[in-house]
PDB file of C-alpha atoms in Angstrom:
ATOM      1  CA  MET A1103     159.821 -73.423 112.085  1.00  0.00           C
ATOM      2  CA  ARG A1104     162.149 -75.920 110.478  1.00  0.00           C
ATOM      3  CA  ALA A1105     160.893 -78.373 108.057  1.00  0.00           C
ATOM      4  CA  PRO A1106     161.483 -81.902 108.683  1.00  0.00           C
ATOM      5  CA  ILE A1107     163.132 -82.371 105.529  1.00  0.00           C
ATOM      6  CA  GLY A1108     165.120 -80.041 103.235  1.00  0.00           C
ATOM      7  CA  SER A1109     166.471 -76.527 104.169  1.00  0.00           C
ATOM      8  CA  PHE A1110     163.308 -74.224 103.376  1.00  0.00           C
ATOM      9  CA  ASP A1111     163.404 -70.720 104.840  1.00  0.00           C
ATOM     10  CA  ASN A1112     159.638 -70.341 104.887  1.00  0.00           C
ATOM     11  CA  ALA A1113     157.925 -73.359 106.575  1.00  0.00           C
ATOM     12  CA  ARG A1114     154.962 -73.115 108.620  1.00  0.00           C
ATOM     13  CA  PRO A1115     151.981 -75.407 109.506  1.00  0.00           C
ATOM     14  CA  ALA A1116     149.741 -75.637 106.630  1.00  0.00           C
ATOM     15  CA  VAL A1117     146.564 -74.415 108.611  1.00  0.00           C
ATOM     16  CA  GLU A1118     148.567 -70.886 108.872  1.00  0.00           C
ATOM     17  CA  ARG A1119     148.768 -70.752 105.249  1.00  0.00           C
ATOM     18  CA  LEU A1120     145.310 -71.376 104.155  1.00  0.00           C
ATOM     19  CA  GLU A1121     145.276 -68.336 101.851  1.00  0.00           C
ATOM     20  CA  LEU A1122     148.064 -69.875  99.788  1.00  0.00           C
ATOM     21  CA  LEU A1123     146.370 -73.202  99.282  1.00  0.00           C
ATOM     22  CA  THR A1124     143.805 -73.892  96.645  1.00  0.00           C
ATOM     23  CA  ALA A1125     139.998 -73.908  97.691  1.00  0.00           C
ATOM     24  CA  PRO A1126     139.863 -77.686  97.908  1.00  0.00           C
ATOM     25  CA  VAL A1127     143.353 -78.189  99.553  1.00  0.00           C
ATOM     26  CA  ALA A1128     142.475 -75.438 102.217  1.00  0.00           C
ATOM     27  CA  ALA A1129     139.154 -77.189 102.975  1.00  0.00           C
ATOM     28  CA  ALA A1130     140.979 -80.826 103.417  1.00  0.00           C
ATOM     29  CA  VAL A1131     143.502 -78.984 105.526  1.00  0.00           C
ATOM     30  CA  THR A1132     141.083 -77.490 107.797  1.00  0.00           C
ATOM     31  CA  ALA A1133     138.767 -80.432 108.254  1.00  0.00           C
ATOM     32  CA  GLY A1134     141.769 -82.641 108.684  1.00  0.00           C
ATOM     33  CA  TRP A1135     141.515 -86.488 108.051  1.00  0.00           C
ATOM     34  CA  GLY A1136     142.297 -89.784 110.097  1.00  0.00           C
ATOM     35  CA  GLY A1137     143.474 -88.229 113.262  1.00  0.00           C
ATOM     36  CA  VAL A1138     146.460 -86.700 111.670  1.00  0.00           C
ATOM     37  CA  PRO A1139     147.546 -83.577 113.732  1.00  0.00           C
ATOM     38  CA  ALA A1140     147.072 -80.388 111.545  1.00  0.00           C
ATOM     39  CA  GLU A1141     150.638 -79.507 112.604  1.00  0.00           C
ATOM     40  CA  GLN A1142     151.981 -82.320 110.806  1.00  0.00           C
ATOM     41  CA  ILE A1143     150.875 -80.637 107.722  1.00  0.00           C
ATOM     42  CA  ILE A1144     153.496 -78.353 106.758  1.00  0.00           C
ATOM     43  CA  HIS A1145     153.564 -75.551 103.963  1.00  0.00           C
ATOM     44  CA  VAL A1146     156.589 -74.480 102.333  1.00  0.00           C
ATOM     45  CA  ASP A1147     156.285 -71.455 100.381  1.00  0.00           C
ATOM     46  CA  THR A1148     158.414 -71.758  97.345  1.00  0.00           C
ATOM     47  CA  ASP A1149     158.977 -70.247  93.612  1.00  0.00           C
ATOM     48  CA  PRO A1150     156.336 -71.234  91.153  1.00  0.00           C
ATOM     49  CA  GLU A1151     158.763 -71.176  88.424  1.00  0.00           C
ATOM     50  CA  ILE A1152     160.593 -74.067  90.001  1.00  0.00           C
ATOM     51  CA  ALA A1153     157.680 -75.979  90.721  1.00  0.00           C
ATOM     52  CA  ASP A1154     158.631 -78.952  88.663  1.00  0.00           C
ATOM     53  CA  THR A1155     160.256 -81.687  90.276  1.00  0.00           C
ATOM     54  CA  ALA A1156     163.717 -81.625  88.379  1.00  0.00           C
ATOM     55  CA  ALA A1157     164.042 -77.759  88.868  1.00  0.00           C
ATOM     56  CA  PHE A1158     162.956 -78.019  92.273  1.00  0.00           C
ATOM     57  CA  VAL A1159     165.505 -80.581  93.495  1.00  0.00           C
ATOM     58  CA  GLU A1160     168.246 -78.663  91.332  1.00  0.00           C
ATOM     59  CA  HIS A1161     167.334 -75.636  93.519  1.00  0.00           C
ATOM     60  CA  HIS A1162     166.565 -77.318  96.878  1.00  0.00           C
ATOM     61  CA  GLY A1163     168.909 -80.320  97.005  1.00  0.00           C
ATOM     62  CA  ALA A1164     169.053 -83.638  95.075  1.00  0.00           C
ATOM     63  CA  ASP A1165     168.200 -85.626  98.219  1.00  0.00           C
ATOM     64  CA  LEU A1166     164.758 -84.277  98.059  1.00  0.00           C
ATOM     65  CA  LEU A1167     164.136 -86.503  94.858  1.00  0.00           C
ATOM     66  CA  LYS A1168     163.848 -89.708  96.957  1.00  0.00           C
ATOM     67  CA  ARG A1169     161.800 -87.998  99.679  1.00  0.00           C
ATOM     68  CA  SER A1170     159.144 -86.409  97.387  1.00  0.00           C
ATOM     69  CA  ALA A1171     156.043 -87.772  95.352  1.00  0.00           C
ATOM     70  CA  ASN A1172     154.468 -86.903  92.345  1.00  0.00           C
ATOM     71  CA  CYS A1173     150.813 -86.926  92.021  1.00  0.00           C
ATOM     72  CA  VAL A1174     149.252 -87.797  88.523  1.00  0.00           C
ATOM     73  CA  VAL A1175     145.719 -88.018  87.369  1.00  0.00           C
ATOM     74  CA  VAL A1176     144.712 -91.054  85.216  1.00  0.00           C
ATOM     75  CA  ALA A1177     141.882 -91.934  83.208  1.00  0.00           C
ATOM     76  CA  GLY A1178     140.468 -95.416  83.442  1.00  0.00           C
ATOM     77  CA  LYS A1179     137.713 -96.517  80.745  1.00  0.00           C
ATOM     78  CA  ARG A1180     135.696 -99.573  80.461  1.00  0.00           C
ATOM     79  CA  GLY A1181     133.075 -99.132  77.534  1.00  0.00           C
ATOM     80  CA  GLU A1182     131.628 -95.513  77.847  1.00  0.00           C
ATOM     81  CA  ASP A1183     132.426 -95.525  81.616  1.00  0.00           C
ATOM     82  CA  VAL A1184     135.412 -93.407  82.679  1.00  0.00           C
ATOM     83  CA  THR A1185     136.971 -93.132  85.944  1.00  0.00           C
ATOM     84  CA  LEU A1186     139.424 -90.631  87.457  1.00  0.00           C
ATOM     85  CA  ALA A1187     142.150 -91.808  89.642  1.00  0.00           C
ATOM     86  CA  ALA A1188     145.018 -89.713  91.286  1.00  0.00           C
ATOM     87  CA  CYS A1189     148.280 -91.788  91.640  1.00  0.00           C
ATOM     88  CA  LEU A1190     150.971 -90.980  94.160  1.00  0.00           C
ATOM     89  CA  VAL A1191     154.382 -92.418  93.176  1.00  0.00           C
ATOM     90  CA  LEU A1192     158.161 -91.309  94.490  1.00  0.00           C
ATOM     91  CA  SER A1193     159.285 -88.817  92.067  1.00  0.00           C
ATOM     92  CA  HIS A1194     162.242 -90.911  90.917  1.00  0.00           C
ATOM     93  CA  THR A1195     159.884 -93.616  89.965  1.00  0.00           C
ATOM     94  CA  ARG A1196     156.918 -93.465  87.376  1.00  0.00           C
ATOM     95  CA  VAL A1197     153.335 -94.818  87.620  1.00  0.00           C
ATOM     96  CA  ASP A1198     152.339 -98.219  86.535  1.00  0.00           C
ATOM     97  CA  VAL A1199     149.478 -97.022  84.501  1.00  0.00           C
ATOM     98  CA  ASN A1200     148.874 -99.929  81.976  1.00  0.00           C
ATOM     99  CA  GLY A1201     149.365-102.656  84.751  1.00  0.00           C
ATOM    100  CA  VAL A1202     148.389-101.512  88.568  1.00  0.00           C
ATOM    101  CA  VAL A1203     146.482 -98.963  87.932  1.00  0.00           C
ATOM    102  CA  ARG A1204     144.400-100.425  84.785  1.00  0.00           C
ATOM    103  CA  LYS A1205     143.998-103.575  86.905  1.00  0.00           C
ATOM    104  CA  HIS A1206     142.914-101.699  90.081  1.00  0.00           C
ATOM    105  CA  LEU A1207     140.343 -99.711  88.418  1.00  0.00           C
ATOM    106  CA  GLY A1208     138.985-102.383  86.291  1.00  0.00           C
ATOM    107  CA  ALA A1209     139.425-100.600  83.301  1.00  0.00           C
ATOM    108  CA  ARG A1210     140.168-101.990  79.548  1.00  0.00           C
ATOM    109  CA  LYS A1211     142.231 -98.980  79.130  1.00  0.00           C
ATOM    110  CA  ALA A1212     144.323 -96.335  81.196  1.00  0.00           C
ATOM    111  CA  ARG A1213     145.907 -93.314  80.182  1.00  0.00           C
ATOM    112  CA  PHE A1214     147.184 -89.929  81.808  1.00  0.00           C
ATOM    113  CA  ALA A1215     143.766 -87.706  81.612  1.00  0.00           C
ATOM    114  CA  PRO A1216     144.012 -84.541  79.611  1.00  0.00           C
ATOM    115  CA  MET A1217     145.511 -81.586  81.295  1.00  0.00           C
ATOM    116  CA  ASP A1218     142.224 -79.587  81.228  1.00  0.00           C
ATOM    117  CA  THR A1219     140.408 -82.594  82.818  1.00  0.00           C
ATOM    118  CA  ALA A1220     142.869 -83.065  85.565  1.00  0.00           C
ATOM    119  CA  VAL A1221     142.935 -79.065  86.699  1.00  0.00           C
ATOM    120  CA  GLY A1222     139.248 -78.751  85.871  1.00  0.00           C
ATOM    121  CA  GLU A1223     138.005 -81.563  87.796  1.00  0.00           C
ATOM    122  CA  SER A1224     140.543 -81.034  90.866  1.00  0.00           C
ATOM    123  CA  GLY A1225     140.319 -77.358  91.365  1.00  0.00           C
ATOM    124  CA  MET A1226     144.161 -77.510  91.236  1.00  0.00           C
ATOM    125  CA  GLU A1227     147.029 -75.996  88.973  1.00  0.00           C
ATOM    126  CA  TYR A1228     149.192 -78.189  86.703  1.00  0.00           C
ATOM    127  CA  GLY A1229     152.042 -78.878  88.198  1.00  0.00           C
ATOM    128  CA  GLY A1230     150.761 -78.674  91.848  1.00  0.00           C
ATOM    129  CA  ILE A1231     147.934 -81.439  92.084  1.00  0.00           C
ATOM    130  CA  THR A1232     148.343 -82.872  95.226  1.00  0.00           C
ATOM    131  CA  PRO A1233     146.251 -85.865  96.888  1.00  0.00           C
ATOM    132  CA  VAL A1234     145.053 -83.550  99.474  1.00  0.00           C
ATOM    133  CA  GLY A1235     141.633 -82.251  98.726  1.00  0.00           C
ATOM    134  CA  LEU A1236     140.797 -84.619  95.612  1.00  0.00           C
ATOM    135  CA  PRO A1237     137.195 -84.942  94.805  1.00  0.00           C
ATOM    136  CA  ALA A1238     135.509 -87.734  96.713  1.00  0.00           C
ATOM    137  CA  ALA A1239     134.521 -89.545  93.540  1.00  0.00           C
ATOM    138  CA  TRP A1240     138.001 -90.202  92.514  1.00  0.00           C
ATOM    139  CA  ALA A1241     140.339 -93.381  93.238  1.00  0.00           C
ATOM    140  CA  LEU A1242     143.042 -92.415  95.244  1.00  0.00           C
ATOM    141  CA  LEU A1243     145.953 -94.797  94.548  1.00  0.00           C
ATOM    142  CA  ILE A1244     149.346 -94.651  96.915  1.00  0.00           C
ATOM    143  CA  ASP A1245     152.355 -96.585  96.145  1.00  0.00           C
ATOM    144  CA  ALA A1246     153.634 -98.292  99.395  1.00  0.00           C
ATOM    145  CA  ALA A1247     156.720 -96.922  99.333  1.00  0.00           C
ATOM    146  CA  VAL A1248     155.300 -93.279  99.807  1.00  0.00           C
ATOM    147  CA  ALA A1249     153.535 -94.375 102.865  1.00  0.00           C
ATOM    148  CA  ASP A1250     156.388 -95.831 104.460  1.00  0.00           C
ATOM    149  CA  GLU A1251     158.336 -92.438 104.009  1.00  0.00           C
ATOM    150  CA  ASP A1252     158.636 -90.707 107.380  1.00  0.00           C
ATOM    151  CA  TRP A1253     158.255 -87.235 105.581  1.00  0.00           C
ATOM    152  CA  VAL A1254     157.028 -86.537 101.764  1.00  0.00           C
ATOM    153  CA  LEU A1255     157.399 -83.587  99.747  1.00  0.00           C
ATOM    154  CA  ILE A1256     154.262 -83.270  97.593  1.00  0.00           C
ATOM    155  CA  GLY A1257     152.086 -80.453  95.676  1.00  0.00           C
ATOM    156  CA  SER A1258     150.197 -78.016  97.557  1.00  0.00           C
ATOM    157  CA  GLY A1259     147.450 -77.587  95.016  1.00  0.00           C
ATOM    158  CA  SER A1260     148.992 -74.717  93.210  1.00  0.00           C
ATOM    159  CA  ARG A1261     152.539 -74.370  91.857  1.00  0.00           C
ATOM    160  CA  ARG A1262     153.509 -71.995  94.561  1.00  0.00           C
ATOM    161  CA  GLY A1263     154.317 -73.984  97.665  1.00  0.00           C
ATOM    162  CA  LYS A1264     154.637 -77.689  98.536  1.00  0.00           C
ATOM    163  CA  LEU A1265     153.151 -79.556 101.573  1.00  0.00           C
ATOM    164  CA  ILE A1266     155.545 -81.812 103.692  1.00  0.00           C
ATOM    165  CA  MET A1267     153.471 -84.652 105.628  1.00  0.00           C
ATOM    166  CA  PRO A1268     154.412 -88.040 107.346  1.00  0.00           C
ATOM    167  CA  GLY A1269     153.677 -90.894 104.555  1.00  0.00           C
ATOM    168  CA  LYS A1270     151.150 -92.393 107.059  1.00  0.00           C
ATOM    169  CA  ALA A1271     149.190 -88.973 106.834  1.00  0.00           C
ATOM    170  CA  LEU A1272     148.806 -89.558 102.887  1.00  0.00           C
ATOM    171  CA  ALA A1273     147.636 -93.202 103.302  1.00  0.00           C
ATOM    172  CA  ALA A1274     145.106 -91.997 105.834  1.00  0.00           C
ATOM    173  CA  LEU A1275     143.416 -89.803 103.423  1.00  0.00           C
ATOM    174  CA  PRO A1276     139.810 -90.315 102.405  1.00  0.00           C
ATOM    175  CA  GLY A1277     139.442 -93.242 100.057  1.00  0.00           C
ATOM    176  CA  ALA A1278     142.959 -94.043  99.918  1.00  0.00           C
ATOM    177  CA  VAL A1279     144.313 -97.431  98.461  1.00  0.00           C
ATOM    178  CA  VAL A1280     147.950 -98.345  99.295  1.00  0.00           C
ATOM    179  CA  LEU A1281     149.167-100.309  96.538  1.00  0.00           C
ATOM    180  CA  GLU A1282     152.612-102.303  96.198  1.00  0.00           C
ATOM    181  CA  GLY A1283     154.109-101.867  92.689  1.00  0.00           C
ATOM    182  CA  LEU A1284     152.174 -98.456  91.440  1.00  0.00           C
ATOM    183  CA  GLY A1285     155.321 -96.743  91.230  1.00  0.00           C
ATOM    184  CA  ILE A1286     158.050 -98.482  88.884  1.00  0.00           C
ATOM    185  CA  GLN A1287     161.688 -97.476  88.023  1.00  0.00           C
ATOM    186  CA  ALA A1288     161.763 -95.053  85.357  1.00  0.00           C
TER     187      ALA A1288
END
């Protein structure tokens, strides 16, 4: 199968690769969401050593930088209450943690969540966290530019492999909120 973006040798529908996905991602792919056809969620098997964005686009092509998105976990705090949120922005931008995220969460302070919290709470690997299969209690904030993309490359829950899906499929994830200005120029 040919991937809709990039030049990957090993693309298959994610439902055919459940064994390569972390448990929460496999469960979400199996259950489906928002009427998104399962065949539109594509898995590409890639080297975990080049999972980070810069190394990945260097190896697979610089054009992917504008068609890929990073998912980062943020902790918003108001008093003693801490709210975890996943934020999905295009890879050539950064998350507006202290502006858009903090205001949306109604938090007094917001920061990137510690790695052990992000990994432990999500059930995913650091460097592969994806919005697919996140805990239902988390806020899921998606930059409007991601939702507008025809196809987006994102993490697969592990450092091995990536998912490719339409931006509208990401916007249809349970609990997703699409926000203008979430991703700002780095």
